[in-house]
Amino acid sequence: MTGTDARRGSAVRDVRGTAAGGPAVWSRDFALFFVARAVARLGDTMLPVALATGLLEQGYGAGAVGLAMAATTAAFAGLVVFGGVIADRFSTRKLMIGADLVRLGTQSLAAGLFFTGHVVLWQICAIGVVNGIAGAVFQPGVASTVPRLAADIQGANGAIRIAESAAQLAGPAVAGVLVGLASPGGVFAAHAATYTVSALCLLLLRLPPPPAGVRAATGSGMRAFRADLVDGWREFRARTWLWGVIAVWCLFMIAVWGPAVPLVATEVVGHHGPGAYGLVNSALGGGTVIGGLIALRLRPRRMLRAGAVALFAFFGFPAAVGAGLGVPAMAAGAALAGAGISFWGVMWATSVQTQVPADVLNRIHAYDVAGSLAMMPIGQALAGPAAGALGAGHVLLIAGAVSLVVAAALLAVPAIRDLVRADADAPAR
């Protein structure tokens, strides 16, 4: 056993030992974390509706809406790796509470701007940048919190996935109602309230101490910070299954998910109307709920292999739209795609949380998020030119074909295909 394997095995034993004697998933503390994640996700899915409606009402165009959304995404993707280093050096719970309080303030400010009608684009973009920075500090701690709260990490991830999927279904509808009853400012105020709930839940959370053997941060200043960053990168590169998945996933984001998001919207709305697009989106969300439920029940020995097999189902979503099939067929393809990608997500998150040593987990998760998210804007940017050259339908058919290639590539790498779950009798390879 290598030194890395020994640390990984020790970390897994320590995490399992920390949760020993308690409920496999549900406990007071996990319930608080569950509510925090579900409510925050509900607010996040309300935001695009409020942002688009509010800016359009103020006379701005679609480009301004995209710029405001990109401000948050760019700040988050650019800084989340540094957030991982911070999370491994300080209390993740306090960092997450602080990030929620910052976003409570920014979204309250945005609500005030929209209520008064004094909306300036650069101010909204600045608020988005601050939100992105806060998200970059918050997100890495999520990965290390789940193993400290539940002995059944896969079950915990499945439950959170279901809650987030349900929130994603409800969020746009709730935002639409609030816009109709009040104004876009009312949605921003509700979004701020979700961060209040999240911060309160995390404040009441009694987070167990880190597993025994997890090192404390040594040293301070920029040199120590840089050393932790390099150490995290070294740990990331040391695991072929980890960086292999991220490399393949970059292809998925560029060639599949990135172009699918805008092109599916334009194709479905253009040919069948906004109602059909809402139905297809609801089917996709419903499928993610089903995938989470399946992940609660199935316990494959080789989790990434099972997840990659499920990922083949994603083909039906872009292919059905690209082929110009009817709305029922597109909805069925979206539901299958949602189930497949949701099941993969639980298998992936659980593998990372159980295979990686606790003392570098936040940094590893940050590299995971940054590597995946950074490629999506590239795919979105290429969608328009590709559709202009080939036609949107052909681009979506190509995206469907590439999704099959991605699943096959994951299965083709032995380190990914043969990774044994950490709580199996046999050691992981």
CSV table of C-alpha atoms in Angstrom, one decimal:
chain,number,residue,atom,x,y,z
A,1,MET,CA,0.0,0.0,0.0
A,2,THR,CA,1.3,3.4,-1.0
A,3,GLY,CA,1.5,6.4,1.4
A,4,THR,CA,-1.5,7.9,-0.4
A,5,ASP,CA,-3.5,4.7,-0.1
A,6,ALA,CA,-2.7,4.5,3.6
A,7,ARG,CA,-3.8,8.0,4.2
A,8,ARG,CA,-7.0,7.4,2.1
A,9,GLY,CA,-7.8,4.2,4.1
A,10,SER,CA,-7.1,5.9,7.4
A,11,ALA,CA,-9.3,8.8,6.4
A,12,VAL,CA,-12.2,6.5,5.5
A,13,ARG,CA,-11.9,4.5,8.7
A,14,ASP,CA,-11.8,7.8,10.7
A,15,VAL,CA,-14.9,9.2,8.9
A,16,ARG,CA,-16.8,6.0,9.4
A,17,GLY,CA,-15.7,5.9,13.1
A,18,THR,CA,-16.8,9.4,13.6
A,19,ALA,CA,-20.3,8.5,12.5
A,20,ALA,CA,-20.4,5.2,14.2
A,21,GLY,CA,-23.2,4.7,16.8
A,22,GLY,CA,-25.3,7.4,15.1
A,23,PRO,CA,-28.1,7.2,12.5
A,24,ALA,CA,-26.9,6.1,9.1
A,25,VAL,CA,-28.4,9.3,7.5
A,26,TRP,CA,-31.0,11.1,9.4
A,27,SER,CA,-30.2,12.9,12.6
A,28,ARG,CA,-30.9,16.4,13.9
A,29,ASP,CA,-27.7,17.8,12.5
A,30,PHE,CA,-28.0,16.2,9.1
A,31,ALA,CA,-31.6,17.4,8.9
A,32,LEU,CA,-30.4,21.0,9.6
A,33,PHE,CA,-27.8,20.7,6.8
A,34,PHE,CA,-30.4,19.1,4.5
A,35,VAL,CA,-32.8,22.0,5.0
A,36,ALA,CA,-30.0,24.5,4.5
A,37,ARG,CA,-29.0,23.0,1.2
A,38,ALA,CA,-32.6,22.6,-0.1
A,39,VAL,CA,-33.7,26.1,0.8
A,40,ALA,CA,-30.5,27.7,-0.6
A,41,ARG,CA,-31.0,25.7,-3.8
A,42,LEU,CA,-34.6,26.9,-4.0
A,43,GLY,CA,-33.4,30.5,-3.8
A,44,ASP,CA,-30.7,30.0,-6.4
A,45,THR,CA,-33.2,28.6,-9.0
A,46,MET,CA,-35.4,31.6,-8.4
A,47,LEU,CA,-32.7,34.1,-9.2
A,48,PRO,CA,-32.5,33.8,-13.0
A,49,VAL,CA,-36.2,34.6,-13.3
A,50,ALA,CA,-35.9,37.7,-11.1
A,51,LEU,CA,-32.7,38.8,-12.8
A,52,ALA,CA,-34.0,38.4,-16.3
A,53,THR,CA,-37.4,40.0,-15.6
A,54,GLY,CA,-36.0,42.8,-13.5
A,55,LEU,CA,-33.3,43.9,-16.0
A,56,LEU,CA,-35.7,43.6,-18.9
A,57,GLU,CA,-38.2,45.8,-17.1
A,58,GLN,CA,-35.4,48.4,-16.6
A,59,GLY,CA,-34.8,48.6,-20.3
A,60,TYR,CA,-31.7,46.3,-20.5
A,61,GLY,CA,-31.4,43.6,-23.1
A,62,ALA,CA,-30.5,39.9,-23.1
A,63,GLY,CA,-26.8,40.7,-23.3
A,64,ALA,CA,-27.1,42.6,-20.0
A,65,VAL,CA,-28.8,39.6,-18.4
A,66,GLY,CA,-26.1,37.3,-19.6
A,67,LEU,CA,-23.4,39.6,-18.3
A,68,ALA,CA,-25.0,39.8,-14.9
A,69,MET,CA,-25.2,36.0,-14.7
A,70,ALA,CA,-21.6,35.6,-16.0
A,71,ALA,CA,-20.3,37.9,-13.3
A,72,THR,CA,-21.2,35.5,-10.6
A,73,THR,CA,-20.1,32.4,-12.6
A,74,ALA,CA,-16.7,33.8,-13.5
A,75,ALA,CA,-16.0,34.9,-9.9
A,76,PHE,CA,-17.0,31.6,-8.6
A,77,ALA,CA,-15.1,29.5,-11.1
A,78,GLY,CA,-12.0,31.6,-10.8
A,79,LEU,CA,-11.7,31.6,-7.0
A,80,VAL,CA,-13.2,28.3,-5.9
A,81,VAL,CA,-9.8,26.6,-5.9
A,82,PHE,CA,-8.5,29.2,-3.4
A,83,GLY,CA,-11.8,28.7,-1.4
A,84,GLY,CA,-10.8,25.0,-1.1
A,85,VAL,CA,-7.5,26.0,0.5
A,86,ILE,CA,-9.2,28.3,2.9
A,87,ALA,CA,-11.8,25.7,3.8
A,88,ASP,CA,-9.0,23.2,4.7
A,89,ARG,CA,-7.3,25.7,7.0
A,90,PHE,CA,-10.3,27.1,8.9
A,91,SER,CA,-13.7,26.1,10.2
A,92,THR,CA,-15.9,25.1,7.3
A,93,ARG,CA,-19.0,25.8,9.3
A,94,LYS,CA,-18.0,29.3,10.1
A,95,LEU,CA,-16.9,30.0,6.5
A,96,MET,CA,-20.3,28.8,5.2
A,97,ILE,CA,-22.2,30.9,7.7
A,98,GLY,CA,-20.1,33.9,6.8
A,99,ALA,CA,-20.7,33.3,3.1
A,100,ASP,CA,-24.4,33.1,3.6
A,101,LEU,CA,-24.5,36.3,5.6
A,102,VAL,CA,-22.5,38.1,2.8
A,103,ARG,CA,-25.1,36.9,0.3
A,104,LEU,CA,-27.9,37.9,2.6
A,105,GLY,CA,-26.5,41.4,2.5
A,106,THR,CA,-25.9,41.5,-1.3
A,107,GLN,CA,-29.3,40.2,-2.2
A,108,SER,CA,-31.0,42.5,0.2
A,109,LEU,CA,-29.2,45.4,-1.5
A,110,ALA,CA,-30.3,44.1,-4.9
A,111,ALA,CA,-33.9,43.9,-3.7
A,112,GLY,CA,-33.7,47.5,-2.5
A,113,LEU,CA,-32.4,48.6,-5.9
A,114,PHE,CA,-35.2,46.9,-7.8
A,115,PHE,CA,-37.8,48.0,-5.4
A,116,THR,CA,-36.7,51.7,-5.9
A,117,GLY,CA,-36.2,51.3,-9.6
A,118,HIS,CA,-32.7,52.7,-9.4
A,119,VAL,CA,-31.0,49.8,-11.2
A,120,VAL,CA,-27.5,50.3,-12.8
A,121,LEU,CA,-26.0,47.3,-14.6
A,122,TRP,CA,-22.5,47.7,-13.1
A,123,GLN,CA,-24.0,47.6,-9.6
A,124,ILE,CA,-25.8,44.4,-10.4
A,125,CYS,CA,-22.7,42.9,-11.8
A,126,ALA,CA,-20.7,44.0,-8.8
A,127,ILE,CA,-23.2,42.3,-6.6
A,128,GLY,CA,-22.9,39.2,-8.7
A,129,VAL,CA,-19.1,39.2,-8.3
A,130,VAL,CA,-19.4,39.4,-4.5
A,131,ASN,CA,-21.9,36.5,-4.6
A,132,GLY,CA,-19.5,34.5,-6.7
A,133,ILE,CA,-16.7,35.0,-4.2
A,134,ALA,CA,-19.0,34.1,-1.3
A,135,GLY,CA,-20.0,30.9,-3.2
A,136,ALA,CA,-16.4,30.0,-3.8
A,137,VAL,CA,-15.8,30.2,-0.1
A,138,PHE,CA,-19.0,28.2,0.7
A,139,GLN,CA,-18.9,25.4,-1.8
A,140,PRO,CA,-15.7,23.5,-0.9
A,141,GLY,CA,-17.0,22.9,2.7
A,142,VAL,CA,-20.0,21.1,1.5
A,143,ALA,CA,-17.9,18.1,0.4
A,144,SER,CA,-16.3,17.6,3.9
A,145,THR,CA,-19.5,18.3,5.8
A,146,VAL,CA,-21.5,15.4,4.5
A,147,PRO,CA,-19.1,12.6,5.7
A,148,ARG,CA,-19.0,14.2,9.2
A,149,LEU,CA,-22.8,14.1,9.6
A,150,ALA,CA,-23.8,10.7,8.2
A,151,ALA,CA,-22.4,7.2,8.3
A,152,ASP,CA,-24.2,6.4,5.1
A,153,ILE,CA,-22.6,8.9,2.8
A,154,GLN,CA,-24.2,7.6,-0.4
A,155,GLY,CA,-27.6,7.8,1.3
A,156,ALA,CA,-26.9,11.3,2.5
A,157,ASN,CA,-25.8,12.4,-1.0
A,158,GLY,CA,-28.9,10.8,-2.5
A,159,ALA,CA,-31.2,12.6,-0.1
A,160,ILE,CA,-29.6,16.0,-0.8
A,161,ARG,CA,-29.7,15.4,-4.5
A,162,ILE,CA,-33.5,14.7,-4.3
A,163,ALA,CA,-34.1,17.8,-2.3
A,164,GLU,CA,-32.0,20.0,-4.6
A,165,SER,CA,-33.8,18.5,-7.7
A,166,ALA,CA,-37.2,19.2,-6.1
A,167,ALA,CA,-36.1,22.8,-5.3
A,168,GLN,CA,-35.0,23.2,-8.9
A,169,LEU,CA,-38.4,22.2,-10.1
A,170,ALA,CA,-40.2,24.6,-7.7
A,171,GLY,CA,-37.9,27.6,-7.8
A,172,PRO,CA,-38.8,29.1,-11.2
A,173,ALA,CA,-42.5,28.6,-10.5
A,174,VAL,CA,-42.3,30.3,-7.1
A,175,ALA,CA,-40.3,33.1,-8.7
A,176,GLY,CA,-42.9,33.6,-11.3
A,177,VAL,CA,-45.6,33.9,-8.7
A,178,LEU,CA,-43.6,36.4,-6.7
A,179,VAL,CA,-42.9,38.5,-9.7
A,180,GLY,CA,-46.6,38.6,-10.5
A,181,LEU,CA,-47.7,39.4,-6.9
A,182,ALA,CA,-44.9,41.9,-6.0
A,183,SER,CA,-42.0,42.7,-8.4
A,184,PRO,CA,-38.5,41.3,-9.2
A,185,GLY,CA,-37.4,43.0,-6.0
A,186,GLY,CA,-39.7,40.7,-4.1
A,187,VAL,CA,-37.9,37.7,-5.5
A,188,PHE,CA,-34.5,39.1,-4.5
A,189,ALA,CA,-35.9,39.7,-1.0
A,190,ALA,CA,-37.1,36.0,-0.9
A,191,HIS,CA,-33.7,34.9,-2.2
A,192,ALA,CA,-32.0,36.9,0.7
A,193,ALA,CA,-34.4,35.1,3.1
A,194,THR,CA,-33.2,31.7,1.9
A,195,TYR,CA,-29.7,32.6,2.9
A,196,THR,CA,-31.0,33.6,6.3
A,197,VAL,CA,-32.6,30.2,6.7
A,198,SER,CA,-29.4,28.5,5.5
A,199,ALA,CA,-27.2,30.5,7.9
A,200,LEU,CA,-29.5,29.8,10.8
A,201,CYS,CA,-29.5,26.1,10.1
A,202,LEU,CA,-25.7,26.0,9.9
A,203,LEU,CA,-25.5,28.1,13.1
A,204,LEU,CA,-27.6,25.5,15.0
A,205,LEU,CA,-25.6,22.7,13.5
A,206,ARG,CA,-23.4,20.7,15.9
A,207,LEU,CA,-20.7,19.6,13.5
A,208,PRO,CA,-18.5,16.7,14.8
A,209,PRO,CA,-14.8,17.4,15.1
A,210,PRO,CA,-12.6,16.4,12.1
A,211,PRO,CA,-11.6,12.8,11.9
A,212,ALA,CA,-8.6,11.8,14.0
A,213,GLY,CA,-5.4,12.1,12.2
A,214,VAL,CA,-6.4,15.1,10.1
A,215,ARG,CA,-3.6,17.6,10.2
A,216,ALA,CA,-4.1,21.2,11.3
A,217,ALA,CA,-3.0,23.9,9.1
A,218,THR,CA,0.6,24.8,9.7
A,219,GLY,CA,2.0,28.2,9.2
A,220,SER,CA,0.4,31.3,7.9
A,221,GLY,CA,0.9,33.9,5.2
A,222,MET,CA,1.1,33.6,1.5
A,223,ARG,CA,3.9,31.0,1.5
A,224,ALA,CA,1.9,28.6,3.6
A,225,PHE,CA,-1.2,29.3,1.5
A,226,ARG,CA,0.7,28.6,-1.7
A,227,ALA,CA,2.1,25.4,-0.2
A,228,ASP,CA,-1.4,24.1,0.7
A,229,LEU,CA,-2.5,25.0,-2.9
A,230,VAL,CA,0.4,23.0,-4.4
A,231,ASP,CA,-0.3,20.1,-1.9
A,232,GLY,CA,-3.9,20.0,-3.0
A,233,TRP,CA,-2.9,19.9,-6.7
A,234,ARG,CA,-0.4,17.1,-5.9
A,235,GLU,CA,-3.1,15.0,-4.2
A,236,PHE,CA,-5.4,15.7,-7.1
A,237,ARG,CA,-2.8,14.5,-9.7
A,238,ALA,CA,-2.0,11.4,-7.6
A,239,ARG,CA,-5.4,9.8,-8.3
A,240,THR,CA,-5.9,8.7,-11.8
A,241,TRP,CA,-9.6,8.0,-11.3
A,242,LEU,CA,-10.1,11.6,-10.0
A,243,TRP,CA,-8.3,13.7,-12.7
A,244,GLY,CA,-9.4,11.2,-15.3
A,245,VAL,CA,-13.1,11.8,-14.6
A,246,ILE,CA,-12.5,15.6,-14.6
A,247,ALA,CA,-10.7,15.5,-17.9
A,248,VAL,CA,-13.5,13.5,-19.5
A,249,TRP,CA,-16.1,15.7,-17.8
A,250,CYS,CA,-14.5,18.8,-19.4
A,251,LEU,CA,-15.4,17.3,-22.8
A,252,PHE,CA,-18.9,16.7,-21.6
A,253,MET,CA,-19.3,20.3,-20.5
A,254,ILE,CA,-17.9,21.7,-23.7
A,255,ALA,CA,-19.5,19.5,-26.3
A,256,VAL,CA,-22.7,18.3,-24.6
A,257,TRP,CA,-24.1,20.3,-21.6
A,258,GLY,CA,-22.7,23.7,-22.7
A,259,PRO,CA,-24.4,23.8,-26.1
A,260,ALA,CA,-27.5,21.8,-25.0
A,261,VAL,CA,-28.6,24.4,-22.5
A,262,PRO,CA,-29.2,27.3,-25.0
A,263,LEU,CA,-29.9,25.2,-28.1
A,264,VAL,CA,-32.6,23.1,-26.4
A,265,ALA,CA,-34.3,26.2,-25.3
A,266,THR,CA,-34.3,27.9,-28.7
A,267,GLU,CA,-35.3,24.7,-30.5
A,268,VAL,CA,-38.2,23.8,-28.2
A,269,VAL,CA,-39.5,27.3,-27.8
A,270,GLY,CA,-39.2,28.1,-31.5
A,271,HIS,CA,-41.0,25.0,-32.7
A,272,HIS,CA,-43.4,24.2,-29.8
A,273,GLY,CA,-43.7,27.3,-27.6
A,274,PRO,CA,-42.6,28.2,-24.1
A,275,GLY,CA,-45.2,25.8,-22.5
A,276,ALA,CA,-43.5,22.8,-24.2
A,277,TYR,CA,-40.1,24.0,-23.0
A,278,GLY,CA,-41.5,24.2,-19.4
A,279,LEU,CA,-42.8,20.7,-19.7
A,280,VAL,CA,-39.4,19.4,-21.0
A,281,ASN,CA,-37.6,21.2,-18.2
A,282,SER,CA,-40.0,19.7,-15.6
A,283,ALA,CA,-39.4,16.3,-17.1
A,284,LEU,CA,-35.7,16.8,-16.7
A,285,GLY,CA,-36.1,17.9,-13.1
A,286,GLY,CA,-38.5,15.0,-12.4
A,287,GLY,CA,-35.9,12.6,-13.8
A,288,THR,CA,-33.2,13.9,-11.5
A,289,VAL,CA,-35.5,13.2,-8.5
A,290,ILE,CA,-36.0,9.6,-9.8
A,291,GLY,CA,-32.2,9.2,-10.2
A,292,GLY,CA,-31.7,10.4,-6.6
A,293,LEU,CA,-34.3,7.9,-5.4
A,294,ILE,CA,-32.5,5.0,-7.3
A,295,ALA,CA,-29.2,6.1,-5.8
A,296,LEU,CA,-30.7,5.7,-2.4
A,297,ARG,CA,-31.5,2.0,-3.1
A,298,LEU,CA,-28.7,0.7,-5.3
A,299,ARG,CA,-25.3,0.1,-3.7
A,300,PRO,CA,-22.9,-0.9,-6.5
A,301,ARG,CA,-19.5,-2.2,-5.6
A,302,ARG,CA,-17.9,-0.2,-8.4
A,303,MET,CA,-19.8,3.1,-8.1
A,304,LEU,CA,-18.2,5.0,-11.0
A,305,ARG,CA,-18.7,2.1,-13.3
A,306,ALA,CA,-22.4,2.0,-12.4
A,307,GLY,CA,-22.6,5.8,-12.7
A,308,ALA,CA,-21.0,5.8,-16.1
A,309,VAL,CA,-23.5,3.1,-17.4
A,310,ALA,CA,-26.4,5.3,-16.1
A,311,LEU,CA,-24.8,8.3,-18.0
A,312,PHE,CA,-25.6,6.6,-21.3
A,313,ALA,CA,-29.2,7.6,-20.7
A,314,PHE,CA,-28.3,11.3,-21.2
A,315,PHE,CA,-28.1,10.6,-25.0
A,316,GLY,CA,-31.9,10.7,-25.2
A,317,PHE,CA,-32.3,14.4,-24.2
A,318,PRO,CA,-30.2,16.3,-26.9
A,319,ALA,CA,-30.9,13.6,-29.5
A,320,ALA,CA,-34.7,13.8,-29.2
A,321,VAL,CA,-34.6,17.6,-29.5
A,322,GLY,CA,-32.1,17.5,-32.3
A,323,ALA,CA,-34.1,14.9,-34.2
A,324,GLY,CA,-37.2,17.1,-34.0
A,325,LEU,CA,-39.3,14.5,-32.2
A,326,GLY,CA,-42.6,15.4,-30.6
A,327,VAL,CA,-42.9,17.0,-27.2
A,328,PRO,CA,-43.8,13.6,-25.4
A,329,ALA,CA,-40.6,12.0,-26.8
A,330,MET,CA,-38.5,15.0,-25.8
A,331,ALA,CA,-40.0,15.0,-22.3
A,332,ALA,CA,-39.3,11.2,-22.1
A,333,GLY,CA,-35.7,11.7,-23.2
A,334,ALA,CA,-35.3,14.6,-20.7
A,335,ALA,CA,-36.6,12.4,-17.9
A,336,LEU,CA,-34.2,9.6,-18.7
A,337,ALA,CA,-31.3,12.1,-19.0
A,338,GLY,CA,-32.1,13.6,-15.6
A,339,ALA,CA,-32.2,10.2,-14.0
A,340,GLY,CA,-28.9,9.1,-15.5
A,341,ILE,CA,-27.0,12.3,-14.7
A,342,SER,CA,-28.5,12.4,-11.2
A,343,PHE,CA,-27.4,8.9,-10.4
A,344,TRP,CA,-24.0,9.6,-11.8
A,345,GLY,CA,-23.8,12.7,-9.6
A,346,VAL,CA,-24.5,10.7,-6.4
A,347,MET,CA,-22.0,8.0,-7.3
A,348,TRP,CA,-19.3,10.6,-8.1
A,349,ALA,CA,-19.8,12.8,-5.0
A,350,THR,CA,-19.8,9.7,-2.7
A,351,SER,CA,-16.6,8.4,-4.3
A,352,VAL,CA,-14.8,11.7,-3.8
A,353,GLN,CA,-16.0,12.0,-0.2
A,354,THR,CA,-15.0,8.5,0.8
A,355,GLN,CA,-11.8,7.9,-1.2
A,356,VAL,CA,-10.0,11.2,-0.6
A,357,PRO,CA,-8.3,12.0,2.8
A,358,ALA,CA,-10.3,14.4,4.9
A,359,ASP,CA,-7.5,16.8,5.3
A,360,VAL,CA,-7.4,17.6,1.5
A,361,LEU,CA,-11.0,16.9,0.7
A,362,ASN,CA,-12.1,20.5,0.4
A,363,ARG,CA,-9.2,21.4,-1.9
A,364,ILE,CA,-9.9,18.3,-4.1
A,365,HIS,CA,-13.6,19.2,-4.3
A,366,ALA,CA,-12.7,22.7,-5.3
A,367,TYR,CA,-10.5,21.4,-8.2
A,368,ASP,CA,-13.4,19.2,-9.2
A,369,VAL,CA,-15.9,22.1,-9.3
A,370,ALA,CA,-13.5,24.5,-11.0
A,371,GLY,CA,-12.5,21.9,-13.6
A,372,SER,CA,-16.0,21.1,-14.5
A,373,LEU,CA,-17.6,24.5,-14.3
A,374,ALA,CA,-14.9,26.4,-16.2
A,375,MET,CA,-15.7,24.5,-19.4
A,376,MET,CA,-19.4,25.2,-19.5
A,377,PRO,CA,-19.2,28.8,-20.7
A,378,ILE,CA,-16.9,27.7,-23.5
A,379,GLY,CA,-19.5,25.2,-24.7
A,380,GLN,CA,-22.2,27.9,-24.4
A,381,ALA,CA,-20.1,30.4,-26.3
A,382,LEU,CA,-19.5,27.8,-29.1
A,383,ALA,CA,-23.2,26.8,-29.4
A,384,GLY,CA,-24.2,29.8,-31.5
A,385,PRO,CA,-21.4,29.7,-34.1
A,386,ALA,CA,-21.8,25.9,-34.3
A,387,ALA,CA,-25.6,26.2,-34.8
A,388,GLY,CA,-25.0,28.8,-37.4
A,389,ALA,CA,-22.7,26.6,-39.4
A,390,LEU,CA,-24.3,23.2,-38.9
A,391,GLY,CA,-27.8,23.9,-37.7
A,392,ALA,CA,-29.0,23.7,-34.1
A,393,GLY,CA,-30.6,20.2,-34.7
A,394,HIS,CA,-27.3,18.8,-36.0
A,395,VAL,CA,-25.3,20.3,-33.1
A,396,LEU,CA,-27.7,18.7,-30.6
A,397,LEU,CA,-27.4,15.3,-32.4
A,398,ILE,CA,-23.6,15.6,-32.2
A,399,ALA,CA,-24.0,16.5,-28.5
A,400,GLY,CA,-26.0,13.3,-28.0
A,401,ALA,CA,-23.3,11.3,-29.8
A,402,VAL,CA,-20.5,12.9,-27.7
A,403,SER,CA,-22.5,12.0,-24.5
A,404,LEU,CA,-22.2,8.4,-25.5
A,405,VAL,CA,-18.5,8.8,-26.1
A,406,VAL,CA,-18.1,10.4,-22.7
A,407,ALA,CA,-19.8,7.5,-20.9
A,408,ALA,CA,-17.7,5.0,-22.9
A,409,ALA,CA,-14.5,6.9,-22.1
A,410,LEU,CA,-15.3,6.7,-18.4
A,411,LEU,CA,-15.7,3.0,-18.7
A,412,ALA,CA,-12.5,2.7,-20.8
A,413,VAL,CA,-10.2,3.9,-18.1
A,414,PRO,CA,-9.4,1.1,-15.7
A,415,ALA,CA,-8.7,3.4,-12.7
A,416,ILE,CA,-12.3,4.7,-13.1
A,417,ARG,CA,-14.0,1.5,-14.1
A,418,ASP,CA,-12.5,-0.6,-11.4
A,419,LEU,CA,-12.5,1.7,-8.4
A,420,VAL,CA,-14.1,-0.2,-5.5
A,421,ARG,CA,-16.2,1.7,-3.1
A,422,ALA,CA,-14.4,2.6,0.1
A,423,ASP,CA,-16.8,0.7,2.4
A,424,ALA,CA,-16.4,-2.6,0.5
A,425,ASP,CA,-14.5,-5.5,1.9
A,426,ALA,CA,-11.9,-5.3,-0.8
A,427,PRO,CA,-9.5,-2.3,-0.9
A,428,ALA,CA,-10.0,0.4,-3.5
A,429,ARG,CA,-7.8,0.3,-6.5
